CSV table of C-alpha atoms in Angstrom, one decimal:
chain,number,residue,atom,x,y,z
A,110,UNK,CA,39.1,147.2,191.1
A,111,UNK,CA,36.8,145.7,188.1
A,112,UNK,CA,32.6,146.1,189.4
A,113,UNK,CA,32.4,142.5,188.4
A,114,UNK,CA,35.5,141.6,191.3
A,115,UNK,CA,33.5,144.0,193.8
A,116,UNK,CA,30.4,141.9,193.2
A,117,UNK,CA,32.1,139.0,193.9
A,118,UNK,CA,33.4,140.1,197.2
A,119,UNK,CA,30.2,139.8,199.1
A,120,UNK,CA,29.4,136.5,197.5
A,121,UNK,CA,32.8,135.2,198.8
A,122,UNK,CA,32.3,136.4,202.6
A,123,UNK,CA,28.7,134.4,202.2
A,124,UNK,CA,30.1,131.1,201.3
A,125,UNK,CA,32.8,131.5,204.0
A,126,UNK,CA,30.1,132.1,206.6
A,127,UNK,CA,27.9,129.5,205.1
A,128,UNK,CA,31.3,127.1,205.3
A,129,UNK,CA,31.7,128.0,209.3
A,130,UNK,CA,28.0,127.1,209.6
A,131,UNK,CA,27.7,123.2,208.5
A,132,UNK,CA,30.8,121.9,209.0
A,133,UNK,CA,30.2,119.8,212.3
A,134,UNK,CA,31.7,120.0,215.2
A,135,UNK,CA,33.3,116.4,214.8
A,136,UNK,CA,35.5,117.4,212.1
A,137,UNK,CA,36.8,120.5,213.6
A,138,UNK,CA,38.1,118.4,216.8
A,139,UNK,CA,40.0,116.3,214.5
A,140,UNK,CA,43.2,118.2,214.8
A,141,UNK,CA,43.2,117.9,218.0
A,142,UNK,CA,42.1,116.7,221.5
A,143,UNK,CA,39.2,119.1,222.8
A,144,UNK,CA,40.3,121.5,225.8
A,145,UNK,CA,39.5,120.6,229.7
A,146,UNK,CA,37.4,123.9,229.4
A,147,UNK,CA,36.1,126.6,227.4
A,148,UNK,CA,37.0,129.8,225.7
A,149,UNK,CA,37.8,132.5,228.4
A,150,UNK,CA,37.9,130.1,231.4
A,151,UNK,CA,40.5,130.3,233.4
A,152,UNK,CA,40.7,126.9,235.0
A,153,UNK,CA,41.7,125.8,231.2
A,154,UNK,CA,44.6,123.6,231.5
A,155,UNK,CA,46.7,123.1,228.3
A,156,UNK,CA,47.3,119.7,226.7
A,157,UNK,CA,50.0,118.3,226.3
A,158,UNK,CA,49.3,118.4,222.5
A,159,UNK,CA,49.2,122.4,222.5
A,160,UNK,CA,50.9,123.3,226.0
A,161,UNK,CA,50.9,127.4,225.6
A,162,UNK,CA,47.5,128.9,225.4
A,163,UNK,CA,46.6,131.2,223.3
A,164,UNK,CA,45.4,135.0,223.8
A,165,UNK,CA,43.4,136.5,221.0
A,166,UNK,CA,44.1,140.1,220.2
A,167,UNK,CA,41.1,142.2,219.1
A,168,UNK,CA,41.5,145.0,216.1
A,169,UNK,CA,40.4,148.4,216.7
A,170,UNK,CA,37.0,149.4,217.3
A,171,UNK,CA,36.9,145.4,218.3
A,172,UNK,CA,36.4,143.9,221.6
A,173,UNK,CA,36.9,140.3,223.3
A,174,UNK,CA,33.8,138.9,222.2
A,175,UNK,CA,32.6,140.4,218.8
A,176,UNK,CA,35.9,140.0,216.9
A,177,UNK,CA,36.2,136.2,218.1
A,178,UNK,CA,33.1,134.4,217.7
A,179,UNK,CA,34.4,132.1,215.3
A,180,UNK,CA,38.3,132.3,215.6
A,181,UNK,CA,38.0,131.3,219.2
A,182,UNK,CA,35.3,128.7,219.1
A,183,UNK,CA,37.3,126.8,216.3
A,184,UNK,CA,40.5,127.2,217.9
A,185,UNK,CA,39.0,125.8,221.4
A,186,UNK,CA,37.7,123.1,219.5
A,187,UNK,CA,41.1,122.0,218.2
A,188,UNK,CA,42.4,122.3,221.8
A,189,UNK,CA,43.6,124.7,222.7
A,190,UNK,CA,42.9,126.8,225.7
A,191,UNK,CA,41.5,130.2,224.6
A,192,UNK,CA,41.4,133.4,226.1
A,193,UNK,CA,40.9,137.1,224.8
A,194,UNK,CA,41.3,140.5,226.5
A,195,UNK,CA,39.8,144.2,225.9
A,196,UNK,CA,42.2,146.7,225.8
A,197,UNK,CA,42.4,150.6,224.8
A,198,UNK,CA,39.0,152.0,226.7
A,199,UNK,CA,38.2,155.1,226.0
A,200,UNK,CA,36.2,156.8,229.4
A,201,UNK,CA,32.9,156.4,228.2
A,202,UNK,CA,33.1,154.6,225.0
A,203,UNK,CA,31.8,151.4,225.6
A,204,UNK,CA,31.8,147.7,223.5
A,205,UNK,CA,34.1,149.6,220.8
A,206,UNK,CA,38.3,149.4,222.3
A,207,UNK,CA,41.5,149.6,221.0
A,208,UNK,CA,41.4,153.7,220.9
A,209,UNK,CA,43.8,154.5,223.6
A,210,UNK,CA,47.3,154.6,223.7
A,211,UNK,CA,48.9,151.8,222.3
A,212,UNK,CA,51.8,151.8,224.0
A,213,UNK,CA,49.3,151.8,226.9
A,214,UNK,CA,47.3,149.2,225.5
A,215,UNK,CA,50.9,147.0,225.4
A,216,UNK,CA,50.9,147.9,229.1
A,217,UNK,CA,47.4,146.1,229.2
A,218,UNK,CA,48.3,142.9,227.3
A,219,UNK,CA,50.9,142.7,229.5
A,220,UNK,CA,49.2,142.3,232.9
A,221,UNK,CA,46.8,139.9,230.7
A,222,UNK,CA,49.6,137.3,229.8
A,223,UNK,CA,50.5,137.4,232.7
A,224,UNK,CA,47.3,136.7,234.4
A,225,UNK,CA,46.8,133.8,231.8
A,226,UNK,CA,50.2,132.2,232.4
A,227,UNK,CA,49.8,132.2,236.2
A,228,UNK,CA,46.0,130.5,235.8
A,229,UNK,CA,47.7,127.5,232.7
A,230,UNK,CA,50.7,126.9,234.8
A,231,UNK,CA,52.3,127.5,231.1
A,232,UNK,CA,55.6,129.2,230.7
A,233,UNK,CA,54.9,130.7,227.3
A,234,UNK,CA,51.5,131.8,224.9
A,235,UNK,CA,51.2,132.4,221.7
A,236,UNK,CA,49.6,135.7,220.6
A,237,UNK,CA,47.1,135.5,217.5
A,238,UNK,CA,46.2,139.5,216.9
A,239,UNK,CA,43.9,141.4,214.5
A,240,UNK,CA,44.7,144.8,212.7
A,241,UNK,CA,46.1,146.5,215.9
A,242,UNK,CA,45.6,143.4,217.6
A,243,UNK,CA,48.1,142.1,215.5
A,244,UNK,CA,50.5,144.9,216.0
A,245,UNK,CA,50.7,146.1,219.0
A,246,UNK,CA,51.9,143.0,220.9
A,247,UNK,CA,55.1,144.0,219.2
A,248,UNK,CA,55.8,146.5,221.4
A,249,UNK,CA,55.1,144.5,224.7
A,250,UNK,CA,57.5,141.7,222.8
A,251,UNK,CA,60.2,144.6,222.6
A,252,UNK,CA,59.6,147.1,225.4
A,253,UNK,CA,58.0,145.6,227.8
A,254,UNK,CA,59.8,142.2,228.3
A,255,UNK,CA,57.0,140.1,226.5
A,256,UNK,CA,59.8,138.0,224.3
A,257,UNK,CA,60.2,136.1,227.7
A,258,UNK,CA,56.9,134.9,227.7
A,259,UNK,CA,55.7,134.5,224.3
A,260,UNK,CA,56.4,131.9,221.9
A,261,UNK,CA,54.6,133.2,218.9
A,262,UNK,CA,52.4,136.3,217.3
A,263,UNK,CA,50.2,135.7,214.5
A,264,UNK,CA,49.0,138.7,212.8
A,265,UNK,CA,45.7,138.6,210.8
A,266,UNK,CA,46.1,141.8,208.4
A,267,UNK,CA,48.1,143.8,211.3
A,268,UNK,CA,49.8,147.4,210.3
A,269,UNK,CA,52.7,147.0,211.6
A,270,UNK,CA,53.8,149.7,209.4
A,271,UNK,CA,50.4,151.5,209.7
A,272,UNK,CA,47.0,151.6,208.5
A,273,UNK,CA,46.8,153.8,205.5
A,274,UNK,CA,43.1,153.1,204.7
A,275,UNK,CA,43.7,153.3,201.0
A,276,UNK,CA,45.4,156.6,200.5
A,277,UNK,CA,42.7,158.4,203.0
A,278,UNK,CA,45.8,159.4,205.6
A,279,UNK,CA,47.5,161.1,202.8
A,280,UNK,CA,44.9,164.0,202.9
A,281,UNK,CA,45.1,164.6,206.9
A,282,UNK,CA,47.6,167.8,205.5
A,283,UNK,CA,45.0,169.5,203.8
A,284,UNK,CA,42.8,169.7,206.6
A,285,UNK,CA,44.9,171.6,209.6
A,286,UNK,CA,44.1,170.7,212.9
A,287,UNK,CA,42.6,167.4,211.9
A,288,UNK,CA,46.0,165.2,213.0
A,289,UNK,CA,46.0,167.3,216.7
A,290,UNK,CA,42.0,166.4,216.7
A,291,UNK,CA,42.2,162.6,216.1
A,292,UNK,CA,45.7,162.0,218.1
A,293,UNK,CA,43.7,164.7,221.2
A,294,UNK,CA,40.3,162.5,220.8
A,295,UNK,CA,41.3,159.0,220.1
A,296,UNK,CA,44.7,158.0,220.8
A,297,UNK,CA,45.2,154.7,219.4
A,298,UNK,CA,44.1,156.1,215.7
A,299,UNK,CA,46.9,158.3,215.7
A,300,UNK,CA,49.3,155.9,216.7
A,301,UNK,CA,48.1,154.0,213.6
A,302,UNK,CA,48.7,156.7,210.9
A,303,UNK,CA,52.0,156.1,208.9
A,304,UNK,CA,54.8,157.9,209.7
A,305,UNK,CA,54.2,158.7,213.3
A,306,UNK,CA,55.8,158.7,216.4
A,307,UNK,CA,54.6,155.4,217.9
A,308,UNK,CA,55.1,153.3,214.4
A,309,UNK,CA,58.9,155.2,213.8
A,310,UNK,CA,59.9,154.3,217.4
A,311,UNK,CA,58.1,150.6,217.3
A,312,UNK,CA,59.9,149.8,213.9
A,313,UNK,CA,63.2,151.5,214.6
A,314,UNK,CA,66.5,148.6,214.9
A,315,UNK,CA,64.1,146.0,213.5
A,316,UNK,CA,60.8,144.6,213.4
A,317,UNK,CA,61.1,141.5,215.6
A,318,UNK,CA,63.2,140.2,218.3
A,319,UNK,CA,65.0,137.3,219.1
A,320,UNK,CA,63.3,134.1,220.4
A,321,UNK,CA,59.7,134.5,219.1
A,322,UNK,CA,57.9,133.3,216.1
A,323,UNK,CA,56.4,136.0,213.5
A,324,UNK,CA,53.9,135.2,211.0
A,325,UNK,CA,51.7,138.0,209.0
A,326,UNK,CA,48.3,136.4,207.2
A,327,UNK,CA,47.6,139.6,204.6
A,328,UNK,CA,45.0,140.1,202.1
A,329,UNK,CA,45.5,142.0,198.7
A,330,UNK,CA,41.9,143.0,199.1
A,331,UNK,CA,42.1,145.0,202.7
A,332,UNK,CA,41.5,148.5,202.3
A,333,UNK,CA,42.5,149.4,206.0
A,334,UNK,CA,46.6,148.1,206.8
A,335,UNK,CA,47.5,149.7,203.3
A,336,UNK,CA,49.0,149.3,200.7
A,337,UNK,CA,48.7,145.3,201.8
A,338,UNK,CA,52.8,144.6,201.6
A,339,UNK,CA,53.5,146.9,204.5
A,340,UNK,CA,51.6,144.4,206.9
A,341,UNK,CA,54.7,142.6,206.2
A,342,UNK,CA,57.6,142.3,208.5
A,343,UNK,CA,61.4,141.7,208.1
A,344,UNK,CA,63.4,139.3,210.3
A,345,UNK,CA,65.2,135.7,210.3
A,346,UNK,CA,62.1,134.1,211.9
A,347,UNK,CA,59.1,135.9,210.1
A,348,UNK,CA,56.5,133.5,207.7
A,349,UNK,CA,54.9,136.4,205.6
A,350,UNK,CA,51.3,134.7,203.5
A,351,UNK,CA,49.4,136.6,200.9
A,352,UNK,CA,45.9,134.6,201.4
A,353,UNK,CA,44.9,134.3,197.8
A,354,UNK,CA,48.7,132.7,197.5
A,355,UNK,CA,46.7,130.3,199.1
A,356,UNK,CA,43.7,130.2,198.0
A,357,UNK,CA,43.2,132.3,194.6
A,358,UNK,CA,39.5,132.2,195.1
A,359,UNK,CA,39.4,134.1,198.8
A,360,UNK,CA,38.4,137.7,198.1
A,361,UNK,CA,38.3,138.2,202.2
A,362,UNK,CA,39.1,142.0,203.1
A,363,UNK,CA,40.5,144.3,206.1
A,364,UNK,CA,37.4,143.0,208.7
A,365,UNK,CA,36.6,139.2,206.9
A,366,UNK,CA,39.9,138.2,207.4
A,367,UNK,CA,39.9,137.9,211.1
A,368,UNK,CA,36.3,137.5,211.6
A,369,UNK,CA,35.2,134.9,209.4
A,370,UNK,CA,37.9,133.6,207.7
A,371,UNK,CA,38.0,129.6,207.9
A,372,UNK,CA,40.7,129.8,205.4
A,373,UNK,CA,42.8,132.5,207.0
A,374,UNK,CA,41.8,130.5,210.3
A,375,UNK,CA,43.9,127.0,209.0
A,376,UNK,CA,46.5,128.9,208.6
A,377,UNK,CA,46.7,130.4,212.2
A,378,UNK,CA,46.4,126.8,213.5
A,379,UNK,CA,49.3,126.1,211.2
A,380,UNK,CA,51.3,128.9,212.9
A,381,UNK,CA,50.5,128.0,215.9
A,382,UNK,CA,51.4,123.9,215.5
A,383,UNK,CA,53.8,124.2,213.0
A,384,UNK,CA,54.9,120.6,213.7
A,385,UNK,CA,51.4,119.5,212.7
A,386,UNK,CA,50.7,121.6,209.8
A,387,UNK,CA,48.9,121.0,206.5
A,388,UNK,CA,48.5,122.6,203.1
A,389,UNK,CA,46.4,125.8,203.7
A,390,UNK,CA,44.2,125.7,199.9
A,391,UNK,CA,40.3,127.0,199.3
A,392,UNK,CA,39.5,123.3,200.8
A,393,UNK,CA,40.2,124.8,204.4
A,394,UNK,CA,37.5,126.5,204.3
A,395,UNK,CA,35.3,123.0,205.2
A,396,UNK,CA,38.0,121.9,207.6
């Protein structure tokens, strides 16, 4: 990458925080009626404008709270009913999840649907996940019956054909005992690492399955879910977006992408109300 594009990078992610900070709440509710309740609260009853809630998916090393202070606040505010899990604890690892087992972890989001559809009264959610987040709710959609209960998964920058961190897991080889260390110590990593056993079995007959909506939200910038095409999936009911297709000017990486994103963020809400959508472009970023 040119030093002059790196510059920029930063510069970008400041304008799209300064974005989320003064546009007013009035114009972020205009999509939408506002939700009986809040974000997490499970007396939230869906409208009849968006009637599946919607369970946020943190990334790894993420948890409920950090990775959703601004996807969930503008999502409640377009109204929807919000809710977001931890998952994949680590015994005495606290605030940073997503490092056990994902299979595991699928076992986790799982119970948590559940738990949401039984509080809504809904018969279906809608999954918005990111990095792992956005990943591994395919496996509860094809191994643990989730198809049944979900309507769609949005992925913001998910490896679902793992996370290649720029060429770095192409040296694990030359340093023996380093796979055994990472896949003994933290899980959840290893099952992220191209190639293995989690990611051949999760991918094997197909990427999707029948019934659900897919849509992938990548950036050519992330340096994590590498190289940025293999966040893509395959399948007759899959919307893959590049975000600078979008908007040429959004230099959002790996981490900006689902934390900050206002841009990205439209087109989730276009996902997820497809019925209702409008033209994602750099503009989004004031909506």
């Amino acid at each position: 990458m040119l030093p002059w594009k790196r510059a920029l990078r930063p510069l970008a992610a400041l304008l799209l925080t300064a974005a989320v900070a003064v546009v007013p709440a009035a114009t972020a509710n205009a999509a939408g009626s506002a939700p009986s309740t809040g974000w997490n609260d499970f007396s939230c009853k869906p409208s009849a404008d968006h009637p599946r809630p919607v369970v946020l998916v943190h990334g790894t090393l993420g948890n409920s709270v950090d990775n959703w202070l601004s996807l969930a606040p503008y999502l409640e505010a377009r109204g929807y009913c919000v809710f977001s899990l931890d998952y994949g604890q680590l015994t005495g690892v606290p605030v940073f999840y997503g490092l056990g087992p994902i299979d595991q972890s699928a076992g986790q989001l799982s119970a948590f649907v559940d738990k949401v559809l039984a509080a809504t009264g809904a018969a279906k959610a809608d999954l918005v996940g990111h990095s792992q987040g956005g990943m591994m709710p395919r496996y509860y959609l094809k191994f643990l019956g989730g198809a049944a209960k979900v309507n769609a998964l949005v992925g913001l920058a998910p490896d679902n054909h793992g996370a290649g961190l720029s060429g770095l897991t192409n040296l694990l080889p030359y340093f023996p005992g380093a796979s055994d260390l990472i896949k003994a110590t933290t899980p959840g990593l290893a099952d992220q690492i191209p190639g293995s056993d989690f990611l051949t079995k999760l991918n094997a007959g197909g990427d999707t399955v029948p019934g659900v909506h897919y849509t992938v939200i990548a950036t050519k910038y992330d340096e994590v879910a590498t190289p940025w095409q293999s966040q893509y999936l395959s399948g007759s009911d899959v919307h893959n977006v590049l975000l600078q297709d979008l908007c040429p000017l959004d230099l959002s990486e790996h981490v900006a992408i689902g934390l900050f994103d206002r841009i990205a963020f439209h087109e989730v809400a276009n996902a997820l109300d497809p019925a209702h959508a409008s033209a994602t472009t750099c503009a989004s970023a004031l909506s």
